[in-house]
Structures are given as structure tokens and as C-alpha cells.
Amino acid sequence: MTRPHRVLARAELSAALLITALIAFLNLRFATEAGPLWRDEVSTVQLATRSTYTEMLKSLSLDSAPALYPTLLRLWSVPWGGGGQDGLFRVFGFGVAMALVGAVWIAGGTLSGGPPLLALAVFAAHAGTLQTAGSVKPYGLGSAFILLAFGAIGRLTVSPRRRWLLYALAVAILAVQTLYNNAPLILAVCIAGLAVAALARERSAALAVVATGVVAAASILPYVGVLLSSRSWRPLNQWDLDTRSLLVRSSALVTEANWSLAALWVAAAVLVSYGVVRAIRRSLNGEPASPGRPVLYAVLVIVCSTSLHLGFLKIAGRIPQAWHFVPLIVLVAVAIDIVLGGTRSLRWARLGVAVLAAGLAFPASMDQVAVRQTNVDLVAQHVHTAAQRGDLILVNPWYVGITFNRHYRGPVAWMTLPPIEDLTIHRYDILKLRMMSAEPLAPLHRAIQDALQSGHRVWLVGSVHFPPAGHLPPVLPPAPGLSTGWSDGPYAIGWALQTGYFLQTHAERFAVVRIPVDRPVNRFENVELLVVEGWRRAEFKNEQSRISALSSSSR
């Protein structure tokens, strides 16, 4: 190795180790500062720690992931006596996050032989990736397996040996067994590998790649029944996103509205374009093509994985969230590293971009990983102390009740809006029944009336919507009676307006209760607390007649 090559290799290794240390520190900071689990994590833990393993498997139709991750979580919880200690699950999340960092190194080294600098910089700069990797959800582990599958299948195109085939089969199966979302990414990786093998006329490599994809696909066939069962409730949280809206939202999630992160992606795109042109030119000039096959594979993976992942999100109809993009982000980032790793001039540019990006993003990442994931535990603690027997606690939206159910142990009765009986996990199947009911809020409003009429208080965890003066709340027909069909959004808003109007009309006093918190709280679960007192009897009959008249006319 010449002296310039040695200097570059040492600089790359030093920078990669430094950025890895920063990532480890950020992962540790998230694990120690995130606080109690929020509702998605609570639902995952409580699914994993069902009373029996059989019951856990039966509940998979109510979740959005296969059995591997909850099984591992269940095994982790056994020595600690079940699923009651949030701190122990934060340790599990930290372990998964560090495993994902290891997968970045392994996947990058498998195809390029050097440290995956740009991928590590993206990891350090992208707070959403850091938070997702350390959360008690399957996306971090699924991202690790998809990276290992990417490296293994790419290696098959160069060296289709039995040990690489067995390794590729194992990690591809683990990838789809962790996340359904990984299925289109495995397909993308296999398409890229097959194309490279076909162009190189490597029949054995092509057969190995096809076999890997087929076996991975076959491994999820046992979940066909689970997926079919979940079709009954999935339309409740599906949206018809047009392509433009999907692209705009995806772009916002990938860049996190952060100029330095956006600049990093732009710089990477420019360098990749130059690398591709350089590789094509070398090929046309008849230069040795040994680095060309991994580069072509990586470029095809970038194109195929991005296209298929966005197509999957559009077909699924789910509103894209940051965690949905983490497997794609880490896959594309490592692929970019492989494209840039074949040319020394690009490697120097990659080194500079990675160090600059990590340095600029580190302060912002430090702040964002320290965000508390929920304040519901603090609200539950306050209500436990302040509420008295005879009071009523109302939790809205209903899914906040999943977290509240984990943290509240007081004697005061509580309900969700609308009433949901099982709040251990997300029960969209029960929500669907409430949407189909003609009067889903009747028990809730009676309970509010009983509490206020008897001189007790209603503690409102979350919020409701208060209609403007002179406006009545909407009267909702049983689903799917609205033009929006089975979408739960209009019903959630309508129910909040109906309950807000009920309180606004009949209650005498409202007060906001301030719950102190020592740091920012995750926007997904930062709830308010209101206390409602008093009952205005005179208006009740008039109001009931007005709502009854509206209900009759709507029929």
C-alpha cells in the first residue's frame, strides 16, 4: 500500500471510530433520558409479555410486525419477572441500537472493505434514526437484519459460495421475520443482485440470489392468516395519499427539516452521481472491473429500494412516520458508501463530508435524543394523588389510555374516549365496533354526568375540542356512513367535539393543571390535564332535545 493510501485508510478508520463513539454516546443518552415507554412501546411490550406465548401469537393480528421481535422481548423480560420495568427495556433498546451500528460496519466492510463513513455520519446526524434504533419497537432490529442481508446478497454476486448462501438465507429470513416492511426491501436487494449476476453471466450467483429471495418470501407465508385477519381493522388508520403528498412527507422525514442533514444528502447524491459516471467511464475504457460490480449493485439497490419502499407505503395507505424510513435510510446510506469507496478522490470527499456533517449535527442530535418520550406517567402520578373516589378520569384520545393504563394504579374510575375495554395493546378492532355503534359515547356521558352531579370532578387527560359559540357538534352516522368510509380520523374529531360540547354546556368550571417536566417531551405523547367541576341542571333537558332532534333528522 502506498503512503497516500495508508494516510487515507488511517484517516478513514480514525474518523469512523470517532463517529461510532459519538453514536454510542448518543444511544446511551437516549436510553437514559427517554424516560418511561410511550404507547407504541408499551403496546409492543405488553404484546410480548402476554400471560402465555400462545396468547401472544394469537394477538399478532392486532399488531404490525411478525413474531420474532416480541419473542426476543419476551425472552429478555423473563429473568426480570415480566414486563413491568421500563428501564430494563431501555437497556434492551440500547443493545439493539448498538447492534444496528455493528450491522452498518459489517455490511459496509463486506462489499467495500473500508469503514462506512457516510452511513455512520447519517446515523449520527439523523435523530429519527437514533430514536428509532433505541426504541422498544422492531424497526431497529429490522434495520440491522436488512443491512446484513444487503451485504450478504451483494457478496453472493461476487462469490456465490455455500457459506455466503447460507448466511444470506439466514439474514434475509430474519429481516422479513422482524418487519413486514422489509419484504419490499429484500425484493429490491434481490432484484439488484440478480441484475448484477445476469450482466456478469454468473449463473450460479443468479440462482443463489433467486433462492435467497424465494426462501425469504416463503418464510412469511405462515403470516398470511394473520395479515388477512388484520384486514378487518387496518382501513381505520389508512389514508389515500397521492404520490406528491407521499414524496413531500417522505422528504421532510428523511431530512427532518434540518439544513445540515439535507445538505449531507445532497452532497451524497452529487458524489454518487460522479462515482457512477466515473465507473461507467472506466468500464468503457476497458479498465479492470473488479470494483464495478459492487458499485453497480449498490446503485441498483438505491434505486430499487427507494422505489419499492415508497410504493409499499402508498399501497399500505399508512401515514408515513419517521420510523418507517429507518430501514431504507440505513440501507441507502451504506449503499452510497460502497459507491464512493471505489475511488480515492471520492473517498477523500466522503471523509470530509462525513466529518463535517457529524460535527454540525452532533449538538442538535444531543438535544433531540434527550427528549422525554411521554409525560403520561407524570400526569397519572398527579391524578393518583389529587383525584378522590367518586371522581372520573377521562382519557382522550383512546390510545393514550395504553400508556395511562401502564402507569396509573389509583382507585378512581377512568374511561377513554370512546370507551375501549382492553387497553393493554392497540385495539382497533374494538374501536371499529364503537364506530359502528349509534351511540358509542352514551356510557361515557352518563359517567361524566354522574360524577359532576354528585359534586365530584372530571379529570380530562389529553384534550377535547370545544365548538365555537353557537355551533353544535356533528352527529355521526354509524360507520361507514361518512364519505370517508372506515377512516377513524373524522370519528375521533367528531367524538371529541361532542364530548367537548357536552362539558362546555353542562360543566361550570374548567381549570388547566400544570404538570412540571424537566425537559422537552415527544410531540406524539405530550398530553394536557384539565379538571372539570360543577353541573348546570337547567340546560340539560334543552340540550338533550336539541341533540335528539338532530339525531332523528340525520336518520
XYZ file of C-alpha atoms in Angstrom:
555
model
C 0.000 0.000 0.000
C 1.435 3.418 -0.975
C 1.873 6.167 1.577
C -1.128 8.243 0.327
C -3.308 5.138 0.569
C -2.073 4.443 4.111
C -2.776 8.014 5.167
C -6.292 7.872 3.696
C -7.022 4.481 5.271
C -5.865 5.673 8.696
C -7.841 8.893 8.408
C -10.980 6.957 7.424
C -10.602 4.483 10.272
C -9.934 7.215 12.830
C -12.938 9.254 11.690
C -15.188 6.176 11.595
C -14.179 5.145 15.117
C -14.741 8.685 16.388
C -18.200 8.915 14.801
C -19.036 5.443 16.145
C -18.079 6.610 19.634
C -20.354 9.643 19.201
C -23.203 7.380 18.106
C -22.651 5.114 21.116
C -22.802 8.170 23.378
C -25.997 9.385 21.699
C -27.557 5.926 22.022
C -26.647 5.849 25.702
C -28.075 9.330 26.183
C -31.355 8.265 24.605
C -31.529 5.140 26.773
C -31.009 7.156 29.961
C -33.040 10.265 29.073
C -36.016 8.834 27.150
C -37.850 8.008 30.363
C -40.833 5.655 30.538
C -42.125 3.844 27.479
C -44.683 5.634 25.338
C -47.800 3.985 23.914
C -46.273 2.228 20.868
C -43.524 0.793 23.057
C -45.990 -0.129 25.807
C -48.170 -1.942 23.285
C -45.148 -3.877 21.967
C -44.012 -4.861 25.470
C -47.464 -5.897 26.607
C -47.994 -7.938 23.465
C -44.659 -9.677 24.093
C -45.418 -10.351 27.750
C -48.907 -11.814 27.376
C -49.664 -14.460 30.004
C -48.785 -17.270 27.581
C -46.764 -17.465 24.384
C -49.789 -18.875 22.576
C -51.809 -15.815 23.562
C -49.011 -13.621 22.227
C -49.100 -15.392 18.878
C -52.889 -15.062 18.698
C -52.553 -11.310 19.271
C -50.216 -10.749 16.297
C -53.203 -9.885 14.094
C -53.639 -6.779 16.268
C -50.055 -5.641 15.677
C -47.970 -4.611 12.676
C -44.968 -6.932 12.926
C -44.187 -10.664 12.862
C -43.365 -12.723 15.945
C -39.546 -12.520 16.088
C -39.148 -9.188 17.887
C -41.850 -9.752 20.541
C -40.405 -13.236 21.095
C -36.953 -11.796 21.789
C -38.515 -9.160 24.026
C -40.389 -11.870 25.903
C -37.191 -13.856 26.443
C -35.452 -10.702 27.669
C -38.209 -9.979 30.187
C -38.353 -13.475 31.722
C -35.320 -13.141 34.052
C -36.665 -9.809 35.298
C -40.123 -11.103 36.155
C -42.184 -9.890 33.186
C -42.888 -6.573 31.543
C -43.157 -4.147 34.441
C -39.774 -2.357 34.447
C -39.327 0.255 31.743
C -35.642 0.785 32.480
C -34.815 -2.809 31.599
C -36.481 -2.408 28.216
C -34.439 0.759 27.634
C -31.343 -1.424 28.130
C -32.711 -3.832 25.517
C -33.268 -0.915 23.136
C -29.708 0.295 23.684
C -28.417 -3.168 22.830
C -30.421 -3.229 19.594
C -29.196 0.264 18.674
C -25.589 -0.783 19.095
C -26.264 -3.973 17.112
C -27.507 -1.757 14.279
C -24.236 0.203 14.404
C -22.389 -3.097 14.183
C -24.510 -4.095 11.184
C -23.541 -0.834 9.449
C -19.869 -1.746 9.885
C -20.359 -5.351 8.751
C -22.443 -4.517 5.685
C -20.072 -1.768 4.615
C -16.999 -3.912 5.145
C -18.479 -6.904 3.315
C -18.589 -5.095 -0.034
C -16.180 -2.176 0.180
C -13.505 -3.309 2.603
C -13.443 0.075 4.315
C -15.321 1.795 7.099
C -18.824 3.018 6.138
C -18.132 6.656 6.911
C -21.111 8.291 5.265
C -23.551 5.768 6.729
C -22.187 6.425 10.213
C -22.440 10.184 9.646
C -26.097 9.808 8.580
C -26.717 7.730 11.702
C -25.165 10.385 13.942
C -26.933 13.253 12.163
C -30.392 11.724 11.867
C -32.103 11.987 15.248
C -35.077 9.978 13.993
C -32.770 7.046 13.241
C -31.152 7.297 16.666
C -34.505 7.409 18.444
C -35.968 4.586 16.365
C -32.931 2.354 16.821
C -33.109 2.666 20.613
C -36.885 2.476 20.955
C -38.614 -0.702 22.104
C -40.032 -1.320 18.643
C -38.909 -3.726 15.908
C -37.547 -1.126 13.474
C -34.007 -1.009 14.859
C -33.562 -4.772 14.748
C -35.265 -4.970 11.349
C -32.850 -2.335 10.032
C -29.870 -4.361 11.278
C -31.049 -7.509 9.517
C -31.833 -5.747 6.230
C -28.287 -4.330 6.225
C -26.782 -7.752 6.829
C -28.948 -9.194 4.038
C -27.816 -6.390 1.716
C -24.171 -7.210 2.383
C -24.659 -10.965 2.123
C -26.600 -10.884 -1.157
C -24.100 -8.453 -2.616
C -21.317 -10.819 -1.648
C -23.163 -13.676 -3.371
C -22.938 -11.803 -6.693
C -19.143 -11.779 -6.348
C -18.535 -15.080 -4.567
C -21.500 -17.488 -4.811
C -20.144 -19.949 -2.280
C -22.165 -22.170 0.054
C -21.242 -20.306 3.246
C -22.347 -16.985 1.747
C -25.570 -18.549 0.520
C -26.363 -19.959 3.969
C -25.535 -16.631 5.586
C -27.682 -14.730 3.065
C -30.606 -17.105 3.623
C -30.377 -16.698 7.394
C -30.267 -12.898 7.499
C -32.878 -12.467 4.734
C -35.301 -14.679 6.667
C -34.566 -12.784 9.896
C -35.163 -9.471 8.104
C -38.677 -10.349 6.920
C -39.457 -12.132 10.189
C -38.771 -8.882 12.054
C -40.600 -6.378 9.838
C -43.204 -6.809 7.117
C -41.805 -3.536 5.704
C -38.547 -5.367 4.969
C -40.204 -7.595 2.367
C -40.079 -4.964 -0.419
C -36.503 -4.089 0.583
C -35.425 -7.747 0.332
C -37.118 -7.832 -3.074
C -35.184 -4.711 -4.099
C -31.869 -6.167 -2.950
C -32.563 -9.442 -4.776
C -33.517 -7.612 -7.989
C -30.257 -5.669 -7.830
C -28.226 -8.798 -7.108
C -29.921 -10.743 -9.894
C -29.290 -7.938 -12.386
C -25.600 -7.778 -11.486
C -25.208 -11.552 -11.688
C -27.023 -11.655 -15.044
C -24.836 -8.914 -16.524
C -21.728 -10.758 -15.334
C -23.194 -14.031 -16.714
C -22.728 -15.665 -13.329
C -25.437 -18.316 -13.428
C -24.622 -19.790 -10.008
C -24.727 -16.347 -8.434
C -28.068 -15.579 -10.055
C -29.541 -18.854 -8.820
C -28.228 -18.186 -5.299
C -29.816 -14.731 -5.232
C -33.144 -16.071 -6.518
C -33.078 -18.877 -3.951
C -32.477 -16.356 -1.171
C -35.418 -14.228 -2.219
C -37.759 -17.181 -2.678
C -36.919 -18.722 0.705
C -37.303 -15.351 2.465
C -40.701 -14.867 0.807
C -41.778 -18.398 1.707
C -40.837 -17.796 5.351
C -43.596 -15.213 5.755
C -46.329 -17.419 4.278
C -47.366 -18.570 7.791
C -48.415 -14.956 8.428
C -50.943 -14.888 5.601
C -53.737 -15.735 8.032
C -52.531 -13.064 10.460
C -52.478 -10.422 7.719
C -55.901 -11.444 6.455
C -57.306 -11.173 9.984
C -55.850 -7.684 10.382
C -57.646 -6.511 7.227
C -60.791 -6.033 9.305
C -59.315 -3.092 11.229
C -56.495 -1.730 9.036
C -58.798 0.563 6.995
C -59.353 2.590 10.183
C -55.887 4.150 10.005
C -55.301 4.087 6.278
C -55.188 7.217 4.137
C -55.320 7.713 0.399
C -52.092 9.668 -0.094
C -51.384 10.880 -3.603
C -47.866 10.453 -4.929
C -46.922 14.106 -4.497
C -48.041 14.194 -0.861
C -46.181 10.965 -0.163
C -42.970 12.325 -1.687
C -43.232 15.642 0.157
C -43.818 13.964 3.513
C -41.100 11.382 2.871
C -38.607 14.106 2.025
C -39.483 16.011 5.190
C -39.000 12.904 7.324
C -35.691 11.958 5.725
C -34.211 15.460 6.087
C -36.018 16.260 9.380
C -36.292 19.886 8.173
C -32.592 20.188 9.093
C -30.465 22.117 6.640
C -27.233 20.311 7.540
C -28.864 16.901 7.109
C -30.448 17.997 3.822
C -27.045 19.263 2.675
C -25.498 15.909 3.598
C -27.990 14.042 1.394
C -27.446 16.498 -1.473
C -23.670 16.150 -1.187
C -24.007 12.365 -1.133
C -26.218 12.435 -4.243
C -23.683 14.590 -6.098
C -20.791 12.324 -5.123
C -22.731 9.196 -6.088
C -23.589 10.662 -9.494
C -19.924 11.436 -10.073
C -18.952 7.947 -8.889
C -21.399 6.291 -11.268
C -20.170 8.319 -14.224
C -16.586 7.533 -13.247
C -17.322 3.797 -13.010
C -19.065 3.775 -16.413
C -16.154 5.617 -17.996
C -13.646 3.160 -16.540
C -15.697 0.255 -17.852
C -15.875 1.760 -21.356
C -12.127 2.290 -21.304
C -11.598 -1.402 -20.568
C -10.092 -0.868 -17.116
C -10.329 -3.697 -14.526
C -13.943 -4.059 -13.443
C -13.407 -5.616 -10.011
C -14.785 -2.581 -8.162
C -17.511 -2.147 -10.773
C -19.753 -4.995 -9.675
C -20.268 -3.820 -6.066
C -20.758 -0.265 -7.299
C -23.397 -1.327 -9.814
C -25.078 -3.463 -7.164
C -25.152 -0.543 -4.710
C -26.555 1.873 -7.299
C -29.306 -0.567 -8.261
C -30.149 -1.116 -4.590
C -30.512 2.634 -4.061
C -32.913 2.949 -6.999
C -34.904 -0.246 -6.400
C -35.197 0.022 -2.630
C -36.347 3.647 -2.719
C -38.932 2.936 -5.412
C -40.314 -0.251 -3.841
C -40.361 1.173 -0.318
C -42.352 4.244 -1.376
C -44.637 2.026 -3.460
C -45.227 -0.205 -0.438
C -46.108 2.804 1.730
C -48.555 4.058 -0.877
C -50.253 0.666 -1.209
C -50.351 0.189 2.561
C -52.032 3.589 2.929
C -50.346 4.337 6.249
C -49.352 7.908 7.017
C -45.531 7.734 6.831
C -43.735 8.228 10.135
C -40.028 8.649 10.818
C -39.585 5.058 11.991
C -40.949 3.674 8.719
C -37.958 5.148 6.888
C -35.113 3.974 9.122
C -34.535 0.632 7.314
C -34.469 2.474 3.971
C -32.234 5.271 5.272
C -29.532 2.973 6.639
C -29.689 0.738 3.557
C -29.300 3.637 1.125
C -26.576 5.239 3.271
C -24.437 2.085 3.271
C -25.036 1.645 -0.470
C -23.812 5.204 -1.035
C -20.661 4.382 0.937
C -19.968 1.437 -1.358
C -20.368 3.606 -4.461
C -17.931 6.176 -3.079
C -15.454 3.663 -1.688
C -14.050 2.568 -5.039
C -12.349 5.866 -5.985
C -9.636 7.518 -3.911
C -10.670 11.078 -4.802
C -14.251 10.299 -3.798
C -13.047 8.681 -0.604
C -11.349 11.917 0.423
C -14.522 13.832 -0.382
C -16.587 11.292 1.537
C -14.275 11.654 4.527
C -14.641 15.432 4.543
C -18.431 15.358 4.125
C -18.850 12.733 6.844
C -16.709 14.548 9.409
C -18.320 17.904 8.645
C -21.855 16.508 8.782
C -21.267 14.627 12.039
C -19.694 17.686 13.635
C -22.501 20.030 12.575
C -25.302 17.662 13.521
C -23.953 16.412 16.838
C -25.252 19.314 19.003
C -28.761 19.042 17.514
C -28.746 15.261 17.888
C -27.658 15.656 21.504
C -30.747 17.735 22.227
C -33.194 15.573 20.308
C -32.192 12.234 21.829
C -32.717 13.739 25.285
C -36.431 14.292 24.638
C -38.711 12.539 27.106
C -40.891 10.032 25.250
C -44.051 10.655 27.274
C -45.452 12.732 30.130
C -48.428 10.439 30.746
C -46.630 8.834 33.687
C -46.331 12.260 35.339
C -49.995 13.017 34.672
C -51.002 9.613 36.069
C -48.905 10.265 39.154
C -50.560 13.650 39.735
C -54.070 12.296 39.235
C -53.322 9.421 41.583
C -52.506 11.950 44.286
C -55.170 14.587 43.575
C -58.241 12.610 42.437
C -60.693 11.279 45.008
C -63.172 8.425 44.989
C -66.268 9.444 43.051
C -64.236 11.471 40.546
C -63.928 10.340 36.949
C -60.784 10.310 34.806
C -61.368 10.726 31.073
C -58.502 9.912 28.689
C -58.544 11.191 25.112
C -57.521 10.067 22.535
C -58.264 6.474 23.468
C -54.785 5.211 22.560
C -53.209 7.422 25.237
C -55.047 5.081 27.578
C -52.486 2.378 26.693
C -49.759 4.385 28.423
C -52.088 5.616 31.175
C -53.120 2.031 31.894
C -49.468 1.103 32.447
C -48.741 3.913 34.890
C -51.973 4.597 36.772
C -52.674 2.458 39.819
C -55.125 4.658 41.724
C -58.636 3.766 42.916
C -60.520 6.347 40.821
C -62.533 5.041 37.868
C -61.334 6.062 34.427
C -62.544 5.735 30.844
C -61.289 6.535 27.362
C -62.969 8.434 24.570
C -64.574 6.319 23.173
C -64.715 3.580 25.843
C -62.275 0.759 24.996
C -62.271 -2.272 27.279
C -58.771 -3.655 26.575
C -56.019 -1.041 26.805
C -53.019 -3.319 27.013
C -52.361 -3.004 23.252
C -53.800 -1.100 20.304
C -57.319 -2.471 19.844
C -58.501 -1.037 16.549
C -60.906 -3.943 16.301
C -62.792 -2.622 19.353
C -62.581 0.927 18.004
C -64.255 -0.305 14.827
C -67.192 -1.590 16.897
C -67.523 1.829 18.532
C -67.556 3.475 15.109
C -70.377 1.147 14.063
C -72.422 1.978 17.163
C -75.263 4.515 17.024
C -74.458 5.933 20.487
C -70.891 4.977 21.421
C -70.479 7.845 23.901
C -73.680 7.327 25.893
C -71.972 5.406 28.773
C -69.190 7.971 28.904
C -71.509 10.985 29.050
C -73.625 9.292 31.733
C -70.495 8.726 33.806
C -69.497 12.381 33.385
C -72.989 13.483 34.432
C -72.996 11.202 37.479
C -69.608 12.467 38.653
C -70.411 16.169 38.207
C -73.952 15.952 39.601
C -72.661 14.283 42.746
C -70.218 17.117 43.372
C -67.129 15.301 42.158
C -64.666 16.245 39.461
C -63.790 15.012 35.982
C -60.068 14.849 35.215
C -59.501 15.210 31.493
C -56.195 13.601 30.435
C -55.466 14.828 26.941
C -57.907 17.209 25.331
C -61.289 17.567 23.692
C -62.478 20.043 21.083
C -64.809 22.839 22.154
C -67.055 24.024 19.287
C -67.300 27.786 18.683
C -70.172 29.563 20.392
C -73.486 28.897 18.678
C -72.271 25.788 16.867
C -73.445 22.261 17.521
C -71.153 19.211 17.285
C -71.563 16.882 14.322
C -73.874 13.896 14.624
C -72.007 10.918 13.234
C -73.774 8.068 11.445
C -72.549 4.548 12.227
C -69.503 3.695 10.134
C -69.003 3.535 7.249
C -71.734 6.139 6.876
C -69.435 9.107 6.212
C -67.852 9.850 2.853
C -64.500 8.971 4.446
C -65.665 5.388 4.978
C -63.815 3.476 7.682
C -61.212 6.151 8.441
C -61.173 6.730 12.202
C -59.994 10.352 11.966
C -63.391 12.029 11.420
C -64.922 9.923 14.184
C -62.154 10.811 16.639
C -62.656 14.516 15.890
C -66.446 14.219 15.998
C -66.418 12.383 19.331
C -64.029 14.954 20.806
C -66.363 17.752 19.646
C -69.433 16.001 21.074
C -67.772 15.459 24.452
C -66.293 18.953 24.482
C -69.750 20.380 23.758
C -71.289 18.201 26.466
C -68.788 19.529 29.016
C -68.978 23.082 27.692
C -72.759 23.062 28.020
C -73.125 21.383 31.400
C -69.942 21.946 33.419
C -69.466 25.096 35.486
C -65.702 25.360 35.894
C -62.632 24.325 33.900
C -59.045 24.597 35.101
C -55.762 23.642 33.468
C -53.432 21.666 35.732
C -49.755 22.332 35.073
C -47.570 19.240 35.306
C -43.890 20.168 35.732
C -41.454 18.365 33.444
C -37.694 18.833 33.360
C -37.135 18.552 29.600
C -38.956 18.597 26.252
C -41.496 15.824 25.618
C -42.085 13.775 22.480
C -44.819 15.507 20.454
C -46.599 12.172 19.955
C -47.431 11.878 23.638
C -47.279 15.225 25.401
C -50.747 15.463 26.948
C -52.521 18.158 28.916
C -54.540 17.789 32.109
C -57.782 19.658 32.788
C -60.065 19.397 35.798
C -63.810 19.982 35.341
C -66.286 20.736 38.150
C -69.949 21.614 38.675
C -73.167 20.742 36.863
C -75.682 23.063 35.247
C -79.008 21.245 35.524
C -81.185 23.832 33.800
C -79.699 23.391 30.340
C -79.590 19.614 30.262
C -83.123 18.906 29.014
C -82.990 21.603 26.370
C -79.668 20.345 25.135
C -80.737 16.732 25.077
C -83.785 17.632 22.998
C -81.659 19.554 20.503
C -79.222 16.671 20.059
C -82.071 14.153 19.889
C -83.739 16.221 17.185
C -80.506 16.341 15.226
C -80.064 12.595 15.630
C -83.603 11.948 14.380
C -83.150 14.197 11.363
C -79.858 12.510 10.472
C -81.632 9.157 10.300
